Coordinates of C-alpha atoms and ligand atoms in Angstrom, one line a residue:
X1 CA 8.3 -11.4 -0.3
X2 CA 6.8 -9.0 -2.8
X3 CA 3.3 -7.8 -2.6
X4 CA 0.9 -9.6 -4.4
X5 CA -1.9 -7.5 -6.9
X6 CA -4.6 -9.0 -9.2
X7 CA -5.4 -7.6 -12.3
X8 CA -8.5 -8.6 -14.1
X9 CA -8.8 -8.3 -18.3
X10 CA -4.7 -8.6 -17.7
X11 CA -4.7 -10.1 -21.7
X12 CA -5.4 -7.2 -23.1
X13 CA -5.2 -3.4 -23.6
X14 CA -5.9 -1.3 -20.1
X15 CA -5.2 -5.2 -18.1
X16 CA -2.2 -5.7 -19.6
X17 CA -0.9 -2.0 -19.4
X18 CA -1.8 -2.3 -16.0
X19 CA -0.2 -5.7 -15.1
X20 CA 3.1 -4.3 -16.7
X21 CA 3.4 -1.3 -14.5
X22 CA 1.7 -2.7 -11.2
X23 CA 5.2 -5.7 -12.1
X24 CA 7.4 -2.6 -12.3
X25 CA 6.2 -1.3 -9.1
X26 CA 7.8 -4.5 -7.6
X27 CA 4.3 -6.4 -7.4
X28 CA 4.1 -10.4 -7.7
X29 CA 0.8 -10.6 -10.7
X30 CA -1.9 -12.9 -10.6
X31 CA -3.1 -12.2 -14.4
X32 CA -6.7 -13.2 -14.8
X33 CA -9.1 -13.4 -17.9
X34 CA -10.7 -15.9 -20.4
X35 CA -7.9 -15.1 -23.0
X36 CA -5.5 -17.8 -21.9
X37 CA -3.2 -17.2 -25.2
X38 CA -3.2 -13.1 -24.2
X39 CA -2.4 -13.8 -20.7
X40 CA 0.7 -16.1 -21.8
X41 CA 2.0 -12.6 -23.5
X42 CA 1.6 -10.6 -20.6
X43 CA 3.2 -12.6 -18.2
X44 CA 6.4 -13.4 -20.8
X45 CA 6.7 -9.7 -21.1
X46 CA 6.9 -9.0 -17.3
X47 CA 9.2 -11.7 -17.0
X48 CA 11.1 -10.4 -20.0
X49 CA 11.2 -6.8 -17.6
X50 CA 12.7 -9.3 -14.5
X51 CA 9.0 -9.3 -12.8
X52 CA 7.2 -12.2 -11.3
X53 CA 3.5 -13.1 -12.7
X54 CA 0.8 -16.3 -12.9
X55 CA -1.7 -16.7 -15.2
X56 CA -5.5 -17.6 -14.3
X57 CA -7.5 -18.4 -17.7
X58 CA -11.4 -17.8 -16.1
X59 CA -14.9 -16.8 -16.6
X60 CA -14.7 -14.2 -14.3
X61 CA -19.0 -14.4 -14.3
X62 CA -18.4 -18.0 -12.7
X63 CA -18.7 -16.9 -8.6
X64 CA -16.9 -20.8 -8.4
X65 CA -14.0 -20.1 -10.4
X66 CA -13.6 -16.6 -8.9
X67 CA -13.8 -18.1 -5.6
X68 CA -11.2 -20.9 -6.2
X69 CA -9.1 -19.2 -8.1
X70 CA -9.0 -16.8 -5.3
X71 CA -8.3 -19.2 -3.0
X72 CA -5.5 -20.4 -5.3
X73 CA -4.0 -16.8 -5.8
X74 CA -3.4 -16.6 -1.9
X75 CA -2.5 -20.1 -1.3
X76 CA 0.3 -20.3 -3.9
X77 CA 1.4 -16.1 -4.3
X78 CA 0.3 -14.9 -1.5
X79 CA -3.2 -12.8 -0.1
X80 CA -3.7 -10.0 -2.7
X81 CA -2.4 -6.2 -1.6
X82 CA -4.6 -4.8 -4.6
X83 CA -6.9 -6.0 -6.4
X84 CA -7.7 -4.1 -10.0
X85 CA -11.1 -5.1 -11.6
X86 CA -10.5 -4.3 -15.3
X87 CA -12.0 -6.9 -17.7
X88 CA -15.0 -5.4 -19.3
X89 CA -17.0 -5.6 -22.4
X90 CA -19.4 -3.6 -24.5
X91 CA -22.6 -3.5 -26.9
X92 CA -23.8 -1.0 -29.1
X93 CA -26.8 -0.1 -28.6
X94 CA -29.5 2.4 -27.5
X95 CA -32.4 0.4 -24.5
X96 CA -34.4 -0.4 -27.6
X97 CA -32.2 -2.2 -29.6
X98 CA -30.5 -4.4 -26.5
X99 CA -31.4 -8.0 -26.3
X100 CA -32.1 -9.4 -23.4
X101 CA -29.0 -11.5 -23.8
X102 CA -26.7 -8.4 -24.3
X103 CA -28.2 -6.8 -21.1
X104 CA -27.2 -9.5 -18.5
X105 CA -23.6 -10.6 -20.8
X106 CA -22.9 -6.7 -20.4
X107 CA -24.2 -6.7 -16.5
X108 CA -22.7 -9.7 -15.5
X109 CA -19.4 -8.8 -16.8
X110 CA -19.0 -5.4 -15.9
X111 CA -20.4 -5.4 -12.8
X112 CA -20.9 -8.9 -11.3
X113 CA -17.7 -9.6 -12.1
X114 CA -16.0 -6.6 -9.8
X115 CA -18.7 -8.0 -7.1
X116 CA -17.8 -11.9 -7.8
X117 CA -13.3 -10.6 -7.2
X118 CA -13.6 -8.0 -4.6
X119 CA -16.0 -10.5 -2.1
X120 CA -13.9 -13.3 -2.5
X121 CA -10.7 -10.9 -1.7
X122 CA -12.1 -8.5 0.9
X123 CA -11.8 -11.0 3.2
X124 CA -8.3 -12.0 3.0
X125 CA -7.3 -8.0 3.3
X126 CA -9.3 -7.8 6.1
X127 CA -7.8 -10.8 7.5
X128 CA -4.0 -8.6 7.3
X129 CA -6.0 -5.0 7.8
X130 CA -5.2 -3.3 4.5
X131 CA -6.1 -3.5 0.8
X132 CA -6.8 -1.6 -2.0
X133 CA -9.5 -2.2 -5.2
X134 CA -9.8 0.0 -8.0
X135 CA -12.4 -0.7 -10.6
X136 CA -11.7 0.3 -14.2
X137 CA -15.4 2.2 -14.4
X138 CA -15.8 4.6 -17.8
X139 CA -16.9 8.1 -18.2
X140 CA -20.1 6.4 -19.7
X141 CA -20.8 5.8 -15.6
X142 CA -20.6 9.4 -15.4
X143 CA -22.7 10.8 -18.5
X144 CA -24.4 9.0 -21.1
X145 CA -22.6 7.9 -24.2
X146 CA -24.7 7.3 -27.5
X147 CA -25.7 3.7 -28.1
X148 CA -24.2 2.2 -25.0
X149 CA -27.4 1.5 -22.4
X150 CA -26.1 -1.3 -20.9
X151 CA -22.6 -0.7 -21.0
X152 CA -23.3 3.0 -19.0
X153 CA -25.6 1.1 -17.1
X154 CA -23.0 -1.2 -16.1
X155 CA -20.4 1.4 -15.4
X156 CA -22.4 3.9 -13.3
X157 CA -23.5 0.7 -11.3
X158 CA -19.3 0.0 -10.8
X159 CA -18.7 3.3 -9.3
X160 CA -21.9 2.5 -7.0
X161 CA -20.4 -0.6 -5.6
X162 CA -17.0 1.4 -5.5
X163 CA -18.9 3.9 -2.9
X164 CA -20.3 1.3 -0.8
X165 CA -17.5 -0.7 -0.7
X166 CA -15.2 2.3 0.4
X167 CA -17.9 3.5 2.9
X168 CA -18.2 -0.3 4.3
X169 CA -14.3 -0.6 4.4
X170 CA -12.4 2.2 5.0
X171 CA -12.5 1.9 8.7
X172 CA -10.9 -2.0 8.0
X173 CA -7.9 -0.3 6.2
X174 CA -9.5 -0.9 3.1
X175 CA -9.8 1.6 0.0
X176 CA -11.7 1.4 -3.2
X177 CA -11.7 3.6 -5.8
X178 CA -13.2 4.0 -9.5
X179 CA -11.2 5.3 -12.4
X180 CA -13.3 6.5 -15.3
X181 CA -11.6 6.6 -18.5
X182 CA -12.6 8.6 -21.9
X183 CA -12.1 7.0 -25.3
X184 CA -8.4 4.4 -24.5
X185 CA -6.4 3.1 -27.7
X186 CA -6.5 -0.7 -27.2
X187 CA -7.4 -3.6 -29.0
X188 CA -11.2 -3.2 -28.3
X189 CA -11.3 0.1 -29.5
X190 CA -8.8 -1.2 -32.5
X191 CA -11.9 -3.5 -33.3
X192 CA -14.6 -1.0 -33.6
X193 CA -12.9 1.3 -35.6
X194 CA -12.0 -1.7 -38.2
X195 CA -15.7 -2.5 -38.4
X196 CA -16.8 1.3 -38.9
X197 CA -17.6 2.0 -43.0
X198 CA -14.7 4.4 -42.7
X199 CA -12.0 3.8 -40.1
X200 CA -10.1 7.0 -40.7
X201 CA -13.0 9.0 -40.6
X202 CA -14.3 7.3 -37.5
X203 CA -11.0 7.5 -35.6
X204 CA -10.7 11.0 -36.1
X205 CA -14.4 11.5 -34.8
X206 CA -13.3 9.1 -31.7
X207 CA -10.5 11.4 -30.9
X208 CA -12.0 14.5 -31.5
X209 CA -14.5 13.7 -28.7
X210 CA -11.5 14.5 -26.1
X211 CA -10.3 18.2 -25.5
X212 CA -6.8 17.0 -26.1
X213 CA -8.0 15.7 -30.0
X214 CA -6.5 12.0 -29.2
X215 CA -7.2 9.2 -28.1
X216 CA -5.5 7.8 -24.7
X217 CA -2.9 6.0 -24.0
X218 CA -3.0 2.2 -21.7
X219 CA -0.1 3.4 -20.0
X220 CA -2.0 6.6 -18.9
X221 CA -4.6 4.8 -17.2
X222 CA -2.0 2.1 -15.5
X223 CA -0.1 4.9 -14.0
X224 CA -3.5 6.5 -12.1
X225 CA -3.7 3.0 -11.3
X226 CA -0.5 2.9 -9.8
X227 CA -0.8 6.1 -8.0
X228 CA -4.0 5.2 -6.2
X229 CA -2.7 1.4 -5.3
X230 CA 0.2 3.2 -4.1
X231 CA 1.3 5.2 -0.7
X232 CA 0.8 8.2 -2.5
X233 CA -2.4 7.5 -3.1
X234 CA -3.5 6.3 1.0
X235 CA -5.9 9.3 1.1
X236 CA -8.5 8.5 -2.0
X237 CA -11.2 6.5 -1.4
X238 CA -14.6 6.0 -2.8
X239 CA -13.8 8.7 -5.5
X240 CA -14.7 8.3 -8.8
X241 CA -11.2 9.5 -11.1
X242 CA -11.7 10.8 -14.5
X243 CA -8.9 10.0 -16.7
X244 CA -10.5 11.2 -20.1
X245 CA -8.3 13.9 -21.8
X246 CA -11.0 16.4 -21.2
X247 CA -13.5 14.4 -22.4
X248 CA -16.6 15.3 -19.9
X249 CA -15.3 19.2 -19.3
X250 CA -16.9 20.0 -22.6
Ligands
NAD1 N1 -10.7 1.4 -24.2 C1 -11.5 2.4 -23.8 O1 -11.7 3.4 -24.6 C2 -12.1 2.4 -22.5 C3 -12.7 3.6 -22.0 C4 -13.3 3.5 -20.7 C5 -13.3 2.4 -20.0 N2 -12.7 1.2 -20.5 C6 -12.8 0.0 -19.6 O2 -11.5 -0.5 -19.5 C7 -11.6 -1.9 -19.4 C8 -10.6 -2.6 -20.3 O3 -11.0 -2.1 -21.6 P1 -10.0 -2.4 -22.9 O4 -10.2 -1.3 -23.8 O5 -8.6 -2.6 -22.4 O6 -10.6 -3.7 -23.5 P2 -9.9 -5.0 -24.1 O7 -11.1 -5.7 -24.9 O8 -8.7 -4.7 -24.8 O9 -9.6 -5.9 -22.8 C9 -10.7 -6.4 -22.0 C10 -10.2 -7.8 -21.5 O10 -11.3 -8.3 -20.6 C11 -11.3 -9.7 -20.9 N3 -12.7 -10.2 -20.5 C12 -13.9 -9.9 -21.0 N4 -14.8 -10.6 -20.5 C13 -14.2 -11.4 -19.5 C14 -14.7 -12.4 -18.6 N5 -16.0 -12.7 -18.6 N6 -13.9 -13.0 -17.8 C15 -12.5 -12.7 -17.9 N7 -12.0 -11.8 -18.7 C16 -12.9 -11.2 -19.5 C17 -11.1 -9.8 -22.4 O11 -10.7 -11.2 -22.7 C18 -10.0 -8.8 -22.6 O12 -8.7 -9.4 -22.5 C19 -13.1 -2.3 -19.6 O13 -13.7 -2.5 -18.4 C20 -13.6 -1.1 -20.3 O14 -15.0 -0.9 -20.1 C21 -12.2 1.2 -21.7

């Protein structure tokens, strides 16, 4: 039987990346987000690569559907080996422009969410004695990013619960780690560079905040994903990985 991983935001850019190589590793996906049409494309291309993968359309906000579908995930796949909390959102906008309504979206989403997956999990790893979670976290949890409150709010708050969680868990077998990406090339991003008055001029800006003058790849962040989740990775925990291009050297 193949191990079992859970990858959360799995319709779209980092998610699906992620999906497709945690599949290649020889893991059986449980694909979860609210984007039931993008979750049908991810799991026809891992079964187009010869993998094995489910789709769970949820609110991942709802602590009943998390629960259930959890419950679902290890009834009918099996208990998750790894669990990757990607799905994440984010608003433009300095404290004094954020709406109240933008501030608990951004929370819930971001961070709930991760705490909603990982409680209902931990306890079917602890029940076999080994798991691993990594939370997609951002380098705006490490420094602040212009016009992003909430959404560095959110993040720095991830790689908290990362900590406690590792510091709660390790001696249960269990590790959890943060990766913090800079400035990815995926749909999201795709979206707020259509909507900027100049999308060239914007792009080039984007990129030019990493060292390397690009943006990064999906792909790069799945396979730091992959090496964590995997053997290799058995002695990281509660770390806080910055995948950013050079992004926060500067
Ligand atoms: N792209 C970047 O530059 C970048 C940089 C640093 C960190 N990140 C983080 O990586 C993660 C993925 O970002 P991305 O660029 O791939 O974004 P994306 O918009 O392409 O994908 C995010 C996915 O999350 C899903 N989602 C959002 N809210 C949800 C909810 N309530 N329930 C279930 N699913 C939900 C969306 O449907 C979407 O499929 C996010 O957490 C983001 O903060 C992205």
């Amino acid at each position: 039987m193949s191990p079992v991983a859970v990858v959360t935001g799995a319709a779209s850019g980092i998610g699906r990346a992620t999906a497709l190589t945690m599949a290649r590793d020889g893991y059986e996906v449980a694909l979860v987000d609210l984007d039931g049409a993008g979750l049908t494309g991810t799991r026809e291309r891992i079964e187009d690569g010869g993998g094995k993968a489910h789709e769970f359309a949820l609110d991942l906000c709802d602590p009943l559907a998390v629960g259930s579908v959890t419950r679902e995930i290890a009834v009918t796949i099996g208990a998750p080996e790894v669990l990757v909390n990607v799905a994440g959102i984010g608003v433009a906008a300095t404290v004094l422009e954020t709406s109240d309504e933008d501030w608990s979206r951004v929370l819930a989403v971001n961070l709930t969410g991760p705490f909603l997956t990982t409680r209902a999990t931990l306890p079917l790893m602890l029940d076999r004695g080994s798991g691993v979670i990594v939370n997609i976290a951002s380098v705006g949890g490490l420094v602040g990013l212009a016009r992003r409150a909430a959404y560095c709010a959110s993040k720095a708050g991830l790689i908290g619960l990362t900590r406690a969680i590792a510091v709660d868990h390790a001696r249960d077998g269990i590790r959890c780690v943060a990766i913090c990406p800079g400035t990815v090339e995926t749909e999201w991003i795709g979206k707020i560079l259509a909507n900027a008055p100049d999308p060239a001029a914007a792009r080039e800006a984007m990129a030019a905040r990493q060292l390397d003058g690009r943006l990064g790849t999906p792909d790069e962040v799945a396979a730091m994903v992959s090496f964590v989740a995997g053997p290799e990775g058995r002695f990281i925990n509660g770390a806080a990985l910055v995948v950013d291009g050079g992004m926060t050297a500067a």
